[in-house]
PDB file of N, CA and C in Angstrom:
ATOM      1  N   MET A   1     121.981 119.262  83.187  1.00  0.00           N
ATOM      2  CA  MET A   1     122.673 119.063  82.189  1.00  0.00           C
ATOM      3  C   MET A   1     122.458 118.286  81.592  1.00  0.00           C
ATOM      4  N   PHE A   2     122.819 117.063  82.688  1.00  0.00           N
ATOM      5  CA  PHE A   2     122.364 116.163  82.573  1.00  0.00           C
ATOM      6  C   PHE A   2     120.542 115.287  82.269  1.00  0.00           C
ATOM      7  N   PHE A   3     119.888 116.190  82.639  1.00  0.00           N
ATOM      8  CA  PHE A   3     118.969 115.840  81.739  1.00  0.00           C
ATOM      9  C   PHE A   3     118.719 115.873  80.203  1.00  0.00           C
ATOM     10  N   MET A   4     119.211 117.565  80.407  1.00  0.00           N
ATOM     11  CA  MET A   4     119.412 117.760  78.580  1.00  0.00           C
ATOM     12  C   MET A   4     120.561 116.127  77.877  1.00  0.00           C
ATOM     13  N   ASN A   5     120.666 115.831  78.203  1.00  0.00           N
ATOM     14  CA  ASN A   5     121.622 114.608  77.935  1.00  0.00           C
ATOM     15  C   ASN A   5     120.525 113.683  77.684  1.00  0.00           C
ATOM     16  N   LEU A   6     120.133 113.134  78.406  1.00  0.00           N
ATOM     17  CA  LEU A   6     118.999 112.403  78.481  1.00  0.00           C
ATOM     18  C   LEU A   6     117.718 113.115  77.450  1.00  0.00           C
ATOM     19  N   ALA A   7     117.600 113.692  77.178  1.00  0.00           N
ATOM     20  CA  ALA A   7     116.633 114.619  76.476  1.00  0.00           C
ATOM     21  C   ALA A   7     116.988 114.055  75.394  1.00  0.00           C
ATOM     22  N   LEU A   8     118.296 114.427  74.903  1.00  0.00           N
ATOM     23  CA  LEU A   8     119.211 114.563  73.599  1.00  0.00           C
ATOM     24  C   LEU A   8     118.859 112.670  72.822  1.00  0.00           C
ATOM     25  N   ILE A   9     120.143 111.965  74.166  1.00  0.00           N
ATOM     26  CA  ILE A   9     119.135 110.563  73.472  1.00  0.00           C
ATOM     27  C   ILE A   9     117.688 110.121  73.913  1.00  0.00           C
ATOM     28  N   GLY A  10     117.183 110.441  74.638  1.00  0.00           N
ATOM     29  CA  GLY A  10     115.831 109.660  74.299  1.00  0.00           C
ATOM     30  C   GLY A  10     115.383 110.611  72.974  1.00  0.00           C
ATOM     31  N   HIS A  11     115.181 111.724  72.844  1.00  0.00           N
ATOM     32  CA  HIS A  11     114.575 111.860  71.436  1.00  0.00           C
ATOM     33  C   HIS A  11     115.507 110.552  70.193  1.00  0.00           C
ATOM     34  N   ILE A  12     116.708 110.737  69.716  1.00  0.00           N
ATOM     35  CA  ILE A  12     117.235 109.891  69.305  1.00  0.00           C
ATOM     36  C   ILE A  12     117.121 108.470  69.121  1.00  0.00           C
ATOM     37  N   HIS A  13     116.952 107.778  70.182  1.00  0.00           N
ATOM     38  CA  HIS A  13     116.422 106.362  70.717  1.00  0.00           C
ATOM     39  C   HIS A  13     115.230 106.243  70.526  1.00  0.00           C
ATOM     40  N   GLU A  14     114.723 106.832  70.068  1.00  0.00           N
ATOM     41  CA  GLU A  14     112.725 107.128  70.134  1.00  0.00           C
ATOM     42  C   GLU A  14     112.694 106.876  68.579  1.00  0.00           C
ATOM     43  N   ALA A  15     113.633 107.898  67.596  1.00  0.00           N
ATOM     44  CA  ALA A  15     113.837 108.407  66.165  1.00  0.00           C
ATOM     45  C   ALA A  15     114.603 106.733  65.227  1.00  0.00           C
ATOM     46  N   ASN A  16     115.133 106.303  66.129  1.00  0.00           N
ATOM     47  CA  ASN A  16     116.104 105.257  65.839  1.00  0.00           C
ATOM     48  C   ASN A  16     114.359 103.861  65.635  1.00  0.00           C
ATOM     49  N   THR A  17     113.525 103.616  67.164  1.00  0.00           N
ATOM     50  CA  THR A  17     113.313 102.782  67.254  1.00  0.00           C
ATOM     51  C   THR A  17     112.063 102.660  65.986  1.00  0.00           C
ATOM     52  N   ARG A  18     111.559 103.951  66.487  1.00  0.00           N
ATOM     53  CA  ARG A  18     109.827 103.898  65.467  1.00  0.00           C
ATOM     54  C   ARG A  18     110.405 104.542  63.963  1.00  0.00           C
ATOM     55  N   TYR A  19     111.204 104.942  63.497  1.00  0.00           N
ATOM     56  CA  TYR A  19     111.585 105.003  62.017  1.00  0.00           C
ATOM     57  C   TYR A  19     112.864 104.330  62.017  1.00  0.00           C
ATOM     58  N   PRO A  20     113.786 102.845  61.682  1.00  0.00           N
ATOM     59  CA  PRO A  20     115.130 102.754  61.366  1.00  0.00           C
ATOM     60  C   PRO A  20     115.034 103.599  60.259  1.00  0.00           C
ATOM     61  N   TYR A  21     116.340 104.129  60.453  1.00  0.00           N
ATOM     62  CA  TYR A  21     116.764 104.327  58.310  1.00  0.00           C
ATOM     63  C   TYR A  21     117.362 102.932  58.351  1.00  0.00           C
ATOM     64  N   PHE A  22     118.508 102.198  58.919  1.00  0.00           N
ATOM     65  CA  PHE A  22     118.967 101.446  58.345  1.00  0.00           C
ATOM     66  C   PHE A  22     118.504 100.167  59.301  1.00  0.00           C
ATOM     67  N   GLY A  23     117.761  99.984  58.691  1.00  0.00           N
ATOM     68  CA  GLY A  23     116.653  98.146  59.249  1.00  0.00           C
ATOM     69  C   GLY A  23     116.164  98.309  60.767  1.00  0.00           C
ATOM     70  N   LYS A  24     116.805  97.886  61.041  1.00  0.00           N
ATOM     71  CA  LYS A  24     116.487  97.346  62.605  1.00  0.00           C
ATOM     72  C   LYS A  24     117.235  98.041  63.965  1.00  0.00           C
ATOM     73  N   PRO A  25     117.785  97.969  64.293  1.00  0.00           N
ATOM     74  CA  PRO A  25     118.317  99.316  64.990  1.00  0.00           C
ATOM     75  C   PRO A  25     119.477  98.397  66.003  1.00  0.00           C
ATOM     76  N   LYS A  26     120.197  98.675  66.361  1.00  0.00           N
ATOM     77  CA  LYS A  26     121.178  97.740  66.573  1.00  0.00           C
ATOM     78  C   LYS A  26     121.453  97.829  68.458  1.00  0.00           C
ATOM     79  N   ARG A  27     121.856  96.896  68.793  1.00  0.00           N
ATOM     80  CA  ARG A  27     121.262  96.357  70.533  1.00  0.00           C
ATOM     81  C   ARG A  27     121.869  97.305  71.041  1.00  0.00           C
ATOM     82  N   GLY A  28     123.591  97.288  70.584  1.00  0.00           N
ATOM     83  CA  GLY A  28     124.510  98.423  71.575  1.00  0.00           C
ATOM     84  C   GLY A  28     125.010  99.689  71.115  1.00  0.00           C
ATOM     85  N   SER A  29     123.289 100.277  70.040  1.00  0.00           N
ATOM     86  CA  SER A  29     123.321 102.063  69.513  1.00  0.00           C
ATOM     87  C   SER A  29     123.421 103.045  70.835  1.00  0.00           C
ATOM     88  N   LEU A  30     122.123 102.332  70.921  1.00  0.00           N
ATOM     89  CA  LEU A  30     121.865 103.387  72.508  1.00  0.00           C
ATOM     90  C   LEU A  30     122.672 104.185  73.156  1.00  0.00           C
ATOM     91  N   ALA A  31     123.985 102.398  73.772  1.00  0.00           N
ATOM     92  CA  ALA A  31     124.889 102.975  74.609  1.00  0.00           C
ATOM     93  C   ALA A  31     126.099 103.579  74.021  1.00  0.00           C
ATOM     94  N   LEU A  32     126.210 103.151  72.768  1.00  0.00           N
ATOM     95  CA  LEU A  32     127.053 103.718  72.137  1.00  0.00           C
ATOM     96  C   LEU A  32     127.158 105.069  71.974  1.00  0.00           C
ATOM     97  N   LEU A  33     126.011 105.663  72.089  1.00  0.00           N
ATOM     98  CA  LEU A  33     125.458 107.210  71.075  1.00  0.00           C
ATOM     99  C   LEU A  33     125.264 107.594  72.964  1.00  0.00           C
ATOM    100  N   LEU A  34     125.261 107.039  73.780  1.00  0.00           N
ATOM    101  CA  LEU A  34     125.559 108.153  75.529  1.00  0.00           C
ATOM    102  C   LEU A  34     126.717 107.770  75.970  1.00  0.00           C
ATOM    103  N   LEU A  35     127.618 106.877  75.325  1.00  0.00           N
ATOM    104  CA  LEU A  35     128.484 107.992  75.589  1.00  0.00           C
ATOM    105  C   LEU A  35     129.934 108.431  74.873  1.00  0.00           C
ATOM    106  N   TRP A  36     129.213 108.432  73.230  1.00  0.00           N
ATOM    107  CA  TRP A  36     129.323 109.512  72.748  1.00  0.00           C
ATOM    108  C   TRP A  36     129.187 111.026  73.174  1.00  0.00           C
ATOM    109  N   VAL A  37     127.770 111.457  73.602  1.00  0.00           N
ATOM    110  CA  VAL A  37     127.440 112.831  74.484  1.00  0.00           C
ATOM    111  C   VAL A  37     128.391 113.253  75.141  1.00  0.00           C
ATOM    112  N   ILE A  38     128.140 111.733  75.841  1.00  0.00           N
ATOM    113  CA  ILE A  38     129.771 112.182  77.564  1.00  0.00           C
ATOM    114  C   ILE A  38     130.730 112.507  77.112  1.00  0.00           C
ATOM    115  N   ALA A  39     131.132 111.645  76.488  1.00  0.00           N
ATOM    116  CA  ALA A  39     132.289 112.784  75.511  1.00  0.00           C
ATOM    117  C   ALA A  39     132.384 114.148  74.974  1.00  0.00           C
ATOM    118  N   LEU A  40     131.722 114.096  73.971  1.00  0.00           N
ATOM    119  CA  LEU A  40     131.748 115.051  73.585  1.00  0.00           C
ATOM    120  C   LEU A  40     131.592 116.503  74.725  1.00  0.00           C
ATOM    121  N   LYS A  41     130.912 116.528  75.389  1.00  0.00           N
ATOM    122  CA  LYS A  41     130.168 116.928  76.920  1.00  0.00           C
ATOM    123  C   LYS A  41     131.347 117.258  77.742  1.00  0.00           C
ATOM    124  N   ILE A  42     133.077 116.173  77.711  1.00  0.00           N
ATOM    125  CA  ILE A  42     133.457 116.353  78.478  1.00  0.00           C
ATOM    126  C   ILE A  42     134.507 117.676  77.901  1.00  0.00           C
ATOM    127  N   LEU A  43     134.935 117.058  76.146  1.00  0.00           N
ATOM    128  CA  LEU A  43     135.734 117.815  75.374  1.00  0.00           C
ATOM    129  C   LEU A  43     135.216 119.518  75.678  1.00  0.00           C
ATOM    130  N   LEU A  44     133.817 119.540  75.479  1.00  0.00           N
ATOM    131  CA  LEU A  44     133.380 120.391  74.951  1.00  0.00           C
ATOM    132  C   LEU A  44     133.585 121.830  76.509  1.00  0.00           C
ATOM    133  N   HIS A  45     133.606 120.874  77.611  1.00  0.00           N
ATOM    134  CA  HIS A  45     133.749 122.046  78.797  1.00  0.00           C
ATOM    135  C   HIS A  45     135.290 122.176  79.511  1.00  0.00           C
ATOM    136  N   ARG A  46     136.292 121.306  78.425  1.00  0.00           N
ATOM    137  CA  ARG A  46     137.180 121.694  78.913  1.00  0.00           C
ATOM    138  C   ARG A  46     137.819 122.995  78.846  1.00  0.00           C
ATOM    139  N   GLN A  47     138.631 123.621  80.194  1.00  0.00           N
ATOM    140  CA  GLN A  47     139.017 125.203  79.589  1.00  0.00           C
ATOM    141  C   GLN A  47     139.972 125.747  78.643  1.00  0.00           C
ATOM    142  N   SER A  48     140.952 124.633  78.131  1.00  0.00           N
ATOM    143  CA  SER A  48     142.322 124.608  76.867  1.00  0.00           C
ATOM    144  C   SER A  48     141.418 124.501  75.513  1.00  0.00           C
ATOM    145  N   ALA A  49     140.377 123.619  75.516  1.00  0.00           N
ATOM    146  CA  ALA A  49     139.915 123.783  74.112  1.00  0.00           C
ATOM    147  C   ALA A  49     139.566 125.034  73.467  1.00  0.00           C
ATOM    148  N   SER A  50     140.291 124.946  72.455  1.00  0.00           N
ATOM    149  CA  SER A  50     139.738 126.882  71.404  1.00  0.00           C
ATOM    150  C   SER A  50     138.227 126.619  71.002  1.00  0.00           C
ATOM    151  N   LYS A  51     137.795 127.983  70.757  1.00  0.00           N
ATOM    152  CA  LYS A  51     137.062 128.213  70.179  1.00  0.00           C
ATOM    153  C   LYS A  51     135.742 127.943  68.779  1.00  0.00           C
ATOM    154  N   LEU A  52     137.569 127.179  68.352  1.00  0.00           N
ATOM    155  CA  LEU A  52     137.515 126.622  67.609  1.00  0.00           C
ATOM    156  C   LEU A  52     136.970 125.189  67.088  1.00  0.00           C
ATOM    157  N   ILE A  53     137.760 124.644  68.000  1.00  0.00           N
ATOM    158  CA  ILE A  53     137.779 122.868  68.329  1.00  0.00           C
ATOM    159  C   ILE A  53     135.889 123.118  69.009  1.00  0.00           C
ATOM    160  N   LYS A  54     135.821 124.146  69.333  1.00  0.00           N
ATOM    161  CA  LYS A  54     134.683 123.742  70.508  1.00  0.00           C
ATOM    162  C   LYS A  54     133.186 123.836  69.224  1.00  0.00           C
ATOM    163  N   ASN A  55     133.701 124.541  67.734  1.00  0.00           N
ATOM    164  CA  ASN A  55     132.701 124.827  67.089  1.00  0.00           C
ATOM    165  C   ASN A  55     132.734 123.549  65.983  1.00  0.00           C
ATOM    166  N   ARG A  56     133.784 123.139  65.916  1.00  0.00           N
ATOM    167  CA  ARG A  56     133.622 122.186  65.310  1.00  0.00           C
ATOM    168  C   ARG A  56     133.206 120.436  65.825  1.00  0.00           C
ATOM    169  N   LEU A  57     133.080 120.386  67.095  1.00  0.00           N
ATOM    170  CA  LEU A  57     132.594 119.319  67.466  1.00  0.00           C
ATOM    171  C   LEU A  57     131.611 119.463  67.752  1.00  0.00           C
ATOM    172  N   LEU A  58     130.988 120.393  67.741  1.00  0.00           N
ATOM    173  CA  LEU A  58     129.094 121.099  67.715  1.00  0.00           C
ATOM    174  C   LEU A  58     128.971 121.046  66.548  1.00  0.00           C
ATOM    175  N   SER A  59     130.258 120.971  65.400  1.00  0.00           N
ATOM    176  CA  SER A  59     128.977 121.215  63.982  1.00  0.00           C
ATOM    177  C   SER A  59     128.991 119.276  63.992  1.00  0.00           C
ATOM    178  N   THR A  60     130.187 118.991  64.084  1.00  0.00           N
ATOM    179  CA  THR A  60     130.452 117.383  64.173  1.00  0.00           C
ATOM    180  C   THR A  60     128.800 116.390  64.875  1.00  0.00           C
ATOM    181  N   SER A  61     128.732 116.677  65.637  1.00  0.00           N
ATOM    182  CA  SER A  61     127.451 116.216  66.933  1.00  0.00           C
ATOM    183  C   SER A  61     126.261 116.466  66.363  1.00  0.00           C
ATOM    184  N   VAL A  62     126.200 117.513  66.187  1.00  0.00           N
ATOM    185  CA  VAL A  62     124.767 117.462  64.670  1.00  0.00           C
ATOM    186  C   VAL A  62     125.107 117.431  63.566  1.00  0.00           C
ATOM    187  N   GLU A  63     125.406 116.937  63.171  1.00  0.00           N
ATOM    188  CA  GLU A  63     126.025 116.176  61.996  1.00  0.00           C
ATOM    189  C   GLU A  63     125.400 114.377  62.789  1.00  0.00           C
ATOM    190  N   LEU A  64     126.214 113.768  63.405  1.00  0.00           N
ATOM    191  CA  LEU A  64     126.344 112.671  63.820  1.00  0.00           C
ATOM    192  C   LEU A  64     124.756 112.323  63.941  1.00  0.00           C
ATOM    193  N   VAL A  65     123.919 113.557  64.927  1.00  0.00           N
ATOM    194  CA  VAL A  65     123.109 113.620  65.572  1.00  0.00           C
ATOM    195  C   VAL A  65     121.603 113.430  64.265  1.00  0.00           C
ATOM    196  N   LEU A  66     121.550 113.972  63.378  1.00  0.00           N
ATOM    197  CA  LEU A  66     120.520 114.176  62.192  1.00  0.00           C
ATOM    198  C   LEU A  66     120.718 113.348  61.511  1.00  0.00           C
ATOM    199  N   ARG A  67     122.022 112.737  61.237  1.00  0.00           N
ATOM    200  CA  ARG A  67     122.092 110.765  60.169  1.00  0.00           C
ATOM    201  C   ARG A  67     121.253 110.266  60.960  1.00  0.00           C
ATOM    202  N   SER A  68     121.950 109.434  62.506  1.00  0.00           N
ATOM    203  CA  SER A  68     121.311 108.767  63.383  1.00  0.00           C
ATOM    204  C   SER A  68     119.725 109.263  63.521  1.00  0.00           C
ATOM    205  N   THR A  69     119.367 109.815  63.164  1.00  0.00           N
ATOM    206  CA  THR A  69     117.474 110.483  63.459  1.00  0.00           C
ATOM    207  C   THR A  69     116.379 110.366  61.788  1.00  0.00           C
ATOM    208  N   MET A  70     117.441 110.189  61.084  1.00  0.00           N
ATOM    209  CA  MET A  70     116.590 109.667  59.994  1.00  0.00           C
ATOM    210  C   MET A  70     115.732 109.247  59.377  1.00  0.00           C
ATOM    211  N   ALA A  71     114.664 109.364  59.340  1.00  0.00           N
ATOM    212  CA  ALA A  71     113.001 108.319  59.510  1.00  0.00           C
ATOM    213  C   ALA A  71     112.406 108.319  58.056  1.00  0.00           C
ATOM    214  N   SER A  72     112.026 107.371  58.323  1.00  0.00           N
ATOM    215  CA  SER A  72     111.519 107.253  57.210  1.00  0.00           C
ATOM    216  C   SER A  72     109.922 108.596  56.325  1.00  0.00           C
ATOM    217  N   THR A  73     109.476 108.887  57.914  1.00  0.00           N
ATOM    218  CA  THR A  73     108.125 109.603  57.832  1.00  0.00           C
ATOM    219  C   THR A  73     108.259 111.583  57.778  1.00  0.00           C
ATOM    220  N   VAL A  74     108.899 112.311  56.664  1.00  0.00           N
ATOM    221  CA  VAL A  74     109.087 113.639  56.507  1.00  0.00           C
ATOM    222  C   VAL A  74     108.985 113.880  58.010  1.00  0.00           C
ATOM    223  N   LEU A  75     107.625 114.575  58.121  1.00  0.00           N
ATOM    224  CA  LEU A  75     107.067 115.356  58.864  1.00  0.00           C
ATOM    225  C   LEU A  75     107.314 115.353  60.411  1.00  0.00           C
ATOM    226  N   TYR A  76     107.591 113.315  60.681  1.00  0.00           N
ATOM    227  CA  TYR A  76     108.428 113.049  62.916  1.00  0.00           C
ATOM    228  C   TYR A  76     109.845 113.544  61.815  1.00  0.00           C
ATOM    229  N   ARG A  77     110.204 112.778  61.418  1.00  0.00           N
ATOM    230  CA  ARG A  77     111.689 113.616  60.994  1.00  0.00           C
ATOM    231  C   ARG A  77     111.944 114.840  61.512  1.00  0.00           C
ATOM    232  N   ASP A  78     111.311 115.780  60.712  1.00  0.00           N
ATOM    233  CA  ASP A  78     111.680 117.244  61.044  1.00  0.00           C
ATOM    234  C   ASP A  78     111.452 117.500  62.298  1.00  0.00           C
ATOM    235  N   PHE A  79     110.019 117.233  62.863  1.00  0.00           N
ATOM    236  CA  PHE A  79     109.547 117.296  63.475  1.00  0.00           C
ATOM    237  C   PHE A  79     110.274 116.767  65.160  1.00  0.00           C
ATOM    238  N   THR A  80     111.684 115.564  64.930  1.00  0.00           N
ATOM    239  CA  THR A  80     112.422 115.048  66.051  1.00  0.00           C
ATOM    240  C   THR A  80     114.361 115.758  65.651  1.00  0.00           C
ATOM    241  N   MET A  81     114.216 116.258  64.351  1.00  0.00           N
ATOM    242  CA  MET A  81     115.248 116.474  64.164  1.00  0.00           C
ATOM    243  C   MET A  81     115.330 118.122  65.105  1.00  0.00           C
ATOM    244  N   THR A  82     114.820 119.333  65.043  1.00  0.00           N
ATOM    245  CA  THR A  82     114.171 120.066  65.474  1.00  0.00           C
ATOM    246  C   THR A  82     114.116 119.587  67.416  1.00  0.00           C
ATOM    247  N   ARG A  83     113.707 118.820  67.513  1.00  0.00           N
ATOM    248  CA  ARG A  83     113.888 119.212  69.377  1.00  0.00           C
ATOM    249  C   ARG A  83     115.212 118.917  69.380  1.00  0.00           C
ATOM    250  N   ILE A  84     115.984 117.618  69.059  1.00  0.00           N
ATOM    251  CA  ILE A  84     117.346 117.671  69.430  1.00  0.00           C
ATOM    252  C   ILE A  84     118.251 118.716  69.055  1.00  0.00           C
ATOM    253  N   ILE A  85     117.921 119.735  67.809  1.00  0.00           N
ATOM    254  CA  ILE A  85     119.170 120.563  67.641  1.00  0.00           C
ATOM    255  C   ILE A  85     118.522 122.013  69.022  1.00  0.00           C
ATOM    256  N   ALA A  86     117.424 121.841  69.381  1.00  0.00           N
ATOM    257  CA  ALA A  86     117.280 123.122  70.622  1.00  0.00           C
ATOM    258  C   ALA A  86     117.834 122.353  71.934  1.00  0.00           C
ATOM    259  N   VAL A  87     117.948 120.802  72.113  1.00  0.00           N
ATOM    260  CA  VAL A  87     118.524 120.209  73.118  1.00  0.00           C
ATOM    261  C   VAL A  87     119.912 120.311  73.022  1.00  0.00           C
ATOM    262  N   LEU A  88     120.381 120.702  71.731  1.00  0.00           N
ATOM    263  CA  LEU A  88     122.118 121.057  71.866  1.00  0.00           C
ATOM    264  C   LEU A  88     121.996 122.786  71.594  1.00  0.00           C
ATOM    265  N   SER A  89     120.924 123.329  71.461  1.00  0.00           N
ATOM    266  CA  SER A  89     121.555 124.773  71.044  1.00  0.00           C
ATOM    267  C   SER A  89     121.318 125.161  72.793  1.00  0.00           C
ATOM    268  N   SER A  90     120.515 124.702  73.854  1.00  0.00           N
ATOM    269  CA  SER A  90     120.369 125.218  74.776  1.00  0.00           C
ATOM    270  C   SER A  90     120.915 124.750  75.846  1.00  0.00           C
ATOM    271  N   SER A  91     121.906 123.012  75.648  1.00  0.00           N
ATOM    272  CA  SER A  91     123.260 122.942  76.150  1.00  0.00           C
ATOM    273  C   SER A  91     124.592 123.757  76.057  1.00  0.00           C
ATOM    274  N   GLN A  92     124.746 124.255  74.637  1.00  0.00           N
ATOM    275  CA  GLN A  92     125.556 124.703  74.271  1.00  0.00           C
ATOM    276  C   GLN A  92     125.783 126.422  75.147  1.00  0.00           C
ATOM    277  N   HIS A  93     124.690 126.942  74.564  1.00  0.00           N
ATOM    278  CA  HIS A  93     124.798 128.184  75.763  1.00  0.00           C
ATOM    279  C   HIS A  93     124.581 128.119  77.208  1.00  0.00           C
ATOM    280  N   ALA A  94     123.478 126.788  77.663  1.00  0.00           N
ATOM    281  CA  ALA A  94     124.254 127.017  79.014  1.00  0.00           C
ATOM    282  C   ALA A  94     125.463 127.165  79.830  1.00  0.00           C
ATOM    283  N   SER A  95     126.485 126.732  78.678  1.00  0.00           N
ATOM    284  CA  SER A  95     127.739 126.309  79.235  1.00  0.00           C
ATOM    285  C   SER A  95     128.616 127.611  78.795  1.00  0.00           C
TER     286      SER A  95
END
């Protein structure tokens, strides 16, 4: 699970570094993204969260990931988004 989080963050950081959508990547963006992923994982693994809340959190995280990986090159962007969605899907099925 820990390595899936690192892979997800690595893919997002790589996409933002190579093809930043909003200019130069901000200095603290990777740390903020790491905190978001950790908080999301904690919320998704809580036993008290209902299935509706878990689905909403996951869809929000996918939307955030897709927005943060927008790249100027369409092929690279599509490839990166496919990898990120695969990591998110595998981490959801693992729980």
